[in-house]
């Protein structure tokens, strides 16, 4: 057993148009304009970032962190267009996913392709269920989840106290056997 506290490297994932690699603190510069934009951050449970240094610190991988994050890039271009994160919520194969895409990359099917790649990886690793927690008014995210086959499992009323107030949360879930079908 190693004394190295560094978590194992994420597998690099490739899709038809994208390369997903482990998100790095250096990706903060490319993603800061989106993460500091109140419009982009409307549906996040945290307020927009005020400084790129804060993003860089949050992007640092820490030993014991339950969340893994892939930067979304195009092959041959190492600039992050966004990220997909997955966190194991319960032992026994249940993970939550979250994602963000810079505005200039939206509307091109990139988020769907990237999230699909990560979901495939999670199920290949033996996860039995993947879920997402999204704001009911986040129409883009709801549409993406439904296109990927997620099913609405419930609404948690007054679940989040965010920078835009108290918000409900929709829980969308996808089981491994539904994905394979």
PDB file of C-alpha atoms in Angstrom:
ATOM      1  CA  UNK A   1       0.000   0.000   0.000  1.00  0.00           C
ATOM      2  CA  UNK A   2       1.316   3.407  -1.013  1.00  0.00           C
ATOM      3  CA  UNK A   3       1.559   6.440   1.245  1.00  0.00           C
ATOM      4  CA  UNK A   4       0.888   8.690  -1.773  1.00  0.00           C
ATOM      5  CA  UNK A   5      -2.276  10.717  -1.049  1.00  0.00           C
ATOM      6  CA  UNK A   6      -2.799  11.510  -4.755  1.00  0.00           C
ATOM      7  CA  UNK A   7      -5.971   9.904  -6.113  1.00  0.00           C
ATOM      8  CA  UNK A   8      -5.525   7.659  -9.158  1.00  0.00           C
ATOM      9  CA  UNK A   9      -5.621   9.393 -12.528  1.00  0.00           C
ATOM     10  CA  UNK A  10      -8.946   9.474 -14.324  1.00  0.00           C
ATOM     11  CA  UNK A  11      -9.230   7.460 -17.496  1.00  0.00           C
ATOM     12  CA  UNK A  12      -9.137   9.573 -20.632  1.00  0.00           C
ATOM     13  CA  UNK A  13     -12.451   9.189 -22.449  1.00  0.00           C
ATOM     14  CA  UNK A  14     -12.968   9.767 -26.145  1.00  0.00           C
ATOM     15  CA  UNK A  15     -16.216  10.296 -27.996  1.00  0.00           C
ATOM     16  CA  UNK A  16     -16.895  11.076 -31.638  1.00  0.00           C
ATOM     17  CA  UNK A  17     -15.778  14.714 -31.319  1.00  0.00           C
ATOM     18  CA  UNK A  18     -14.384  15.076 -27.819  1.00  0.00           C
ATOM     19  CA  UNK A  19     -11.582  14.108 -25.496  1.00  0.00           C
ATOM     20  CA  UNK A  20     -12.393  14.083 -21.788  1.00  0.00           C
ATOM     21  CA  UNK A  21      -9.385  14.154 -19.483  1.00  0.00           C
ATOM     22  CA  UNK A  22      -8.930  14.803 -15.799  1.00  0.00           C
ATOM     23  CA  UNK A  23      -9.787  18.392 -14.924  1.00  0.00           C
ATOM     24  CA  UNK A  24      -6.728  20.343 -13.767  1.00  0.00           C
ATOM     25  CA  UNK A  25      -6.253  23.521 -11.710  1.00  0.00           C
ATOM     26  CA  UNK A  26      -4.872  25.069 -14.928  1.00  0.00           C
ATOM     27  CA  UNK A  27      -8.333  24.708 -16.510  1.00  0.00           C
ATOM     28  CA  UNK A  28      -9.494  27.506 -14.227  1.00  0.00           C
ATOM     29  CA  UNK A  29      -8.306  30.177 -16.660  1.00  0.00           C
ATOM     30  CA  UNK A  30     -10.387  28.790 -19.537  1.00  0.00           C
ATOM     31  CA  UNK A  31     -13.495  28.205 -17.410  1.00  0.00           C
ATOM     32  CA  UNK A  32     -13.363  31.273 -15.160  1.00  0.00           C
ATOM     33  CA  UNK A  33     -15.300  33.518 -17.587  1.00  0.00           C
ATOM     34  CA  UNK A  34     -18.223  31.057 -17.442  1.00  0.00           C
ATOM     35  CA  UNK A  35     -17.909  30.295 -13.731  1.00  0.00           C
ATOM     36  CA  UNK A  36     -17.890  34.006 -12.875  1.00  0.00           C
ATOM     37  CA  UNK A  37     -20.860  34.814 -15.134  1.00  0.00           C
ATOM     38  CA  UNK A  38     -24.127  35.215 -13.177  1.00  0.00           C
ATOM     39  CA  UNK A  39     -26.126  33.992 -16.183  1.00  0.00           C
ATOM     40  CA  UNK A  40     -24.140  30.765 -16.520  1.00  0.00           C
ATOM     41  CA  UNK A  41     -24.162  30.192 -12.767  1.00  0.00           C
ATOM     42  CA  UNK A  42     -27.893  30.861 -12.299  1.00  0.00           C
ATOM     43  CA  UNK A  43     -28.738  27.208 -11.690  1.00  0.00           C
ATOM     44  CA  UNK A  44     -25.701  26.268  -9.608  1.00  0.00           C
ATOM     45  CA  UNK A  45     -26.017  25.898  -5.860  1.00  0.00           C
ATOM     46  CA  UNK A  46     -23.175  28.385  -5.394  1.00  0.00           C
ATOM     47  CA  UNK A  47     -22.746  31.997  -6.433  1.00  0.00           C
ATOM     48  CA  UNK A  48     -20.492  32.933  -9.358  1.00  0.00           C
ATOM     49  CA  UNK A  49     -16.774  32.857  -8.579  1.00  0.00           C
ATOM     50  CA  UNK A  50     -15.147  36.207  -7.863  1.00  0.00           C
ATOM     51  CA  UNK A  51     -11.505  35.231  -8.560  1.00  0.00           C
ATOM     52  CA  UNK A  52      -9.764  32.760 -10.834  1.00  0.00           C
ATOM     53  CA  UNK A  53      -7.628  31.705  -7.844  1.00  0.00           C
ATOM     54  CA  UNK A  54     -10.766  30.386  -6.124  1.00  0.00           C
ATOM     55  CA  UNK A  55     -11.620  28.285  -9.182  1.00  0.00           C
ATOM     56  CA  UNK A  56      -8.064  26.975  -9.332  1.00  0.00           C
ATOM     57  CA  UNK A  57      -8.220  25.985  -5.660  1.00  0.00           C
ATOM     58  CA  UNK A  58     -11.562  24.209  -6.149  1.00  0.00           C
ATOM     59  CA  UNK A  59     -10.182  22.350  -9.178  1.00  0.00           C
ATOM     60  CA  UNK A  60      -7.259  20.950  -7.164  1.00  0.00           C
ATOM     61  CA  UNK A  61      -7.676  17.206  -6.629  1.00  0.00           C
ATOM     62  CA  UNK A  62      -7.608  16.243  -2.992  1.00  0.00           C
ATOM     63  CA  UNK A  63      -7.047  12.824  -1.502  1.00  0.00           C
ATOM     64  CA  UNK A  64     -10.308  11.323  -0.326  1.00  0.00           C
ATOM     65  CA  UNK A  65     -12.443  13.538  -2.573  1.00  0.00           C
ATOM     66  CA  UNK A  66     -15.514  11.563  -3.649  1.00  0.00           C
ATOM     67  CA  UNK A  67     -15.912  13.658  -6.827  1.00  0.00           C
ATOM     68  CA  UNK A  68     -14.041  13.016 -10.063  1.00  0.00           C
ATOM     69  CA  UNK A  69     -14.076  15.661 -12.786  1.00  0.00           C
ATOM     70  CA  UNK A  70     -13.333  15.392 -16.488  1.00  0.00           C
ATOM     71  CA  UNK A  71     -12.479  18.483 -18.553  1.00  0.00           C
ATOM     72  CA  UNK A  72     -14.269  18.541 -21.901  1.00  0.00           C
ATOM     73  CA  UNK A  73     -11.829  19.289 -24.729  1.00  0.00           C
ATOM     74  CA  UNK A  74     -11.563  18.758 -28.462  1.00  0.00           C
ATOM     75  CA  UNK A  75      -8.814  16.404 -29.707  1.00  0.00           C
ATOM     76  CA  UNK A  76      -5.710  18.413 -30.509  1.00  0.00           C
ATOM     77  CA  UNK A  77      -6.941  21.380 -28.441  1.00  0.00           C
ATOM     78  CA  UNK A  78      -6.287  21.313 -24.716  1.00  0.00           C
ATOM     79  CA  UNK A  79      -8.573  24.241 -23.840  1.00  0.00           C
ATOM     80  CA  UNK A  80     -11.392  23.168 -21.522  1.00  0.00           C
ATOM     81  CA  UNK A  81     -14.884  23.812 -22.887  1.00  0.00           C
ATOM     82  CA  UNK A  82     -16.518  22.677 -19.670  1.00  0.00           C
ATOM     83  CA  UNK A  83     -16.508  19.678 -17.379  1.00  0.00           C
ATOM     84  CA  UNK A  84     -18.490  16.670 -16.232  1.00  0.00           C
ATOM     85  CA  UNK A  85     -18.155  15.656 -12.592  1.00  0.00           C
ATOM     86  CA  UNK A  86     -19.252  12.437 -10.919  1.00  0.00           C
ATOM     87  CA  UNK A  87     -19.424  11.735  -7.213  1.00  0.00           C
ATOM     88  CA  UNK A  88     -20.132   8.384  -5.628  1.00  0.00           C
ATOM     89  CA  UNK A  89     -22.956   9.031  -3.185  1.00  0.00           C
ATOM     90  CA  UNK A  90     -23.431   5.607  -1.674  1.00  0.00           C
ATOM     91  CA  UNK A  91     -21.468   2.422  -1.631  1.00  0.00           C
ATOM     92  CA  UNK A  92     -23.060  -0.122  -3.859  1.00  0.00           C
ATOM     93  CA  UNK A  93     -22.882   1.810  -7.072  1.00  0.00           C
ATOM     94  CA  UNK A  94     -24.802   5.093  -6.902  1.00  0.00           C
ATOM     95  CA  UNK A  95     -23.215   8.216  -8.409  1.00  0.00           C
ATOM     96  CA  UNK A  96     -24.371  11.769  -8.943  1.00  0.00           C
ATOM     97  CA  UNK A  97     -23.328  13.727 -12.025  1.00  0.00           C
ATOM     98  CA  UNK A  98     -23.044  17.429 -12.717  1.00  0.00           C
ATOM     99  CA  UNK A  99     -21.834  19.355 -15.733  1.00  0.00           C
ATOM    100  CA  UNK A 100     -21.112  22.803 -17.061  1.00  0.00           C
ATOM    101  CA  UNK A 101     -20.336  24.046 -20.557  1.00  0.00           C
ATOM    102  CA  UNK A 102     -19.005  27.458 -21.590  1.00  0.00           C
ATOM    103  CA  UNK A 103     -21.656  29.491 -23.469  1.00  0.00           C
ATOM    104  CA  UNK A 104     -19.783  29.504 -26.790  1.00  0.00           C
ATOM    105  CA  UNK A 105     -19.816  25.680 -26.844  1.00  0.00           C
ATOM    106  CA  UNK A 106     -23.529  25.346 -26.031  1.00  0.00           C
ATOM    107  CA  UNK A 107     -26.120  24.324 -28.587  1.00  0.00           C
ATOM    108  CA  UNK A 108     -23.764  21.972 -30.451  1.00  0.00           C
ATOM    109  CA  UNK A 109     -24.530  18.680 -28.698  1.00  0.00           C
ATOM    110  CA  UNK A 110     -21.215  18.823 -26.815  1.00  0.00           C
ATOM    111  CA  UNK A 111     -22.749  18.539 -23.342  1.00  0.00           C
ATOM    112  CA  UNK A 112     -24.840  15.536 -24.383  1.00  0.00           C
ATOM    113  CA  UNK A 113     -21.830  13.804 -25.942  1.00  0.00           C
ATOM    114  CA  UNK A 114     -19.603  14.484 -22.924  1.00  0.00           C
ATOM    115  CA  UNK A 115     -22.173  13.460 -20.305  1.00  0.00           C
ATOM    116  CA  UNK A 116     -22.948  10.326 -22.314  1.00  0.00           C
ATOM    117  CA  UNK A 117     -19.238   9.438 -22.310  1.00  0.00           C
ATOM    118  CA  UNK A 118     -18.967   9.790 -18.536  1.00  0.00           C
ATOM    119  CA  UNK A 119     -22.182   7.853 -17.916  1.00  0.00           C
ATOM    120  CA  UNK A 120     -20.863   5.017 -20.082  1.00  0.00           C
ATOM    121  CA  UNK A 121     -17.657   5.005 -18.026  1.00  0.00           C
ATOM    122  CA  UNK A 122     -19.543   4.957 -14.725  1.00  0.00           C
ATOM    123  CA  UNK A 123     -21.681   2.009 -15.778  1.00  0.00           C
ATOM    124  CA  UNK A 124     -18.615   0.203 -17.175  1.00  0.00           C
ATOM    125  CA  UNK A 125     -17.022   0.613 -13.725  1.00  0.00           C
ATOM    126  CA  UNK A 126     -19.985  -1.148 -12.139  1.00  0.00           C
ATOM    127  CA  UNK A 127     -22.219   1.700 -11.018  1.00  0.00           C
ATOM    128  CA  UNK A 128     -25.853   0.585 -10.917  1.00  0.00           C
ATOM    129  CA  UNK A 129     -27.503   4.028 -10.815  1.00  0.00           C
ATOM    130  CA  UNK A 130     -26.549   7.537 -11.897  1.00  0.00           C
ATOM    131  CA  UNK A 131     -28.614  10.542 -10.886  1.00  0.00           C
ATOM    132  CA  UNK A 132     -28.638  14.294 -11.374  1.00  0.00           C
ATOM    133  CA  UNK A 133     -30.057  17.026  -9.161  1.00  0.00           C
ATOM    134  CA  UNK A 134     -31.274  19.993 -11.206  1.00  0.00           C
ATOM    135  CA  UNK A 135     -33.321  23.124 -10.732  1.00  0.00           C
ATOM    136  CA  UNK A 136     -36.867  22.810 -12.149  1.00  0.00           C
ATOM    137  CA  UNK A 137     -36.387  26.017 -14.138  1.00  0.00           C
ATOM    138  CA  UNK A 138     -33.152  24.827 -15.769  1.00  0.00           C
ATOM    139  CA  UNK A 139     -34.861  23.788 -18.993  1.00  0.00           C
ATOM    140  CA  UNK A 140     -31.612  23.022 -20.820  1.00  0.00           C
ATOM    141  CA  UNK A 141     -30.435  20.569 -18.187  1.00  0.00           C
ATOM    142  CA  UNK A 142     -33.849  18.914 -17.884  1.00  0.00           C
ATOM    143  CA  UNK A 143     -33.974  18.455 -21.687  1.00  0.00           C
ATOM    144  CA  UNK A 144     -30.440  17.020 -21.742  1.00  0.00           C
ATOM    145  CA  UNK A 145     -31.204  14.500 -19.011  1.00  0.00           C
ATOM    146  CA  UNK A 146     -34.410  13.398 -20.700  1.00  0.00           C
ATOM    147  CA  UNK A 147     -32.630  12.987 -24.079  1.00  0.00           C
ATOM    148  CA  UNK A 148     -30.121  10.715 -22.333  1.00  0.00           C
ATOM    149  CA  UNK A 149     -32.895   8.523 -20.936  1.00  0.00           C
ATOM    150  CA  UNK A 150     -33.005   9.793 -17.359  1.00  0.00           C
ATOM    151  CA  UNK A 151     -36.372   9.576 -15.646  1.00  0.00           C
ATOM    152  CA  UNK A 152     -37.835  12.105 -13.263  1.00  0.00           C
ATOM    153  CA  UNK A 153     -37.855  10.436  -9.850  1.00  0.00           C
ATOM    154  CA  UNK A 154     -39.031  13.255  -7.660  1.00  0.00           C
ATOM    155  CA  UNK A 155     -39.112  16.853  -6.600  1.00  0.00           C
ATOM    156  CA  UNK A 156     -37.530  18.020  -3.369  1.00  0.00           C
ATOM    157  CA  UNK A 157     -39.286  21.197  -2.295  1.00  0.00           C
ATOM    158  CA  UNK A 158     -37.176  23.997  -0.821  1.00  0.00           C
ATOM    159  CA  UNK A 159     -34.092  21.778  -1.079  1.00  0.00           C
ATOM    160  CA  UNK A 160     -31.382  24.352  -1.806  1.00  0.00           C
ATOM    161  CA  UNK A 161     -30.641  27.778  -0.382  1.00  0.00           C
ATOM    162  CA  UNK A 162     -28.741  29.317  -3.274  1.00  0.00           C
ATOM    163  CA  UNK A 163     -27.513  32.706  -4.410  1.00  0.00           C
ATOM    164  CA  UNK A 164     -30.907  33.159  -6.147  1.00  0.00           C
ATOM    165  CA  UNK A 165     -32.979  32.077  -3.152  1.00  0.00           C
ATOM    166  CA  UNK A 166     -34.632  28.914  -1.868  1.00  0.00           C
ATOM    167  CA  UNK A 167     -35.003  26.482  -4.760  1.00  0.00           C
ATOM    168  CA  UNK A 168     -36.693  23.184  -5.419  1.00  0.00           C
ATOM    169  CA  UNK A 169     -34.703  20.345  -6.877  1.00  0.00           C
ATOM    170  CA  UNK A 170     -35.656  17.733  -9.459  1.00  0.00           C
ATOM    171  CA  UNK A 171     -33.997  14.347  -9.153  1.00  0.00           C
ATOM    172  CA  UNK A 172     -33.465  12.487 -12.423  1.00  0.00           C
ATOM    173  CA  UNK A 173     -32.158   8.921 -12.368  1.00  0.00           C
ATOM    174  CA  UNK A 174     -30.849   6.356 -14.806  1.00  0.00           C
ATOM    175  CA  UNK A 175     -30.253   2.673 -14.065  1.00  0.00           C
ATOM    176  CA  UNK A 176     -27.512   0.622 -15.705  1.00  0.00           C
ATOM    177  CA  UNK A 177     -30.015  -1.757 -17.313  1.00  0.00           C
ATOM    178  CA  UNK A 178     -31.908   1.192 -18.829  1.00  0.00           C
ATOM    179  CA  UNK A 179     -28.647   2.543 -20.261  1.00  0.00           C
ATOM    180  CA  UNK A 180     -27.703  -0.774 -21.826  1.00  0.00           C
ATOM    181  CA  UNK A 181     -31.165  -1.080 -23.400  1.00  0.00           C
TER     182      UNK A 181
END
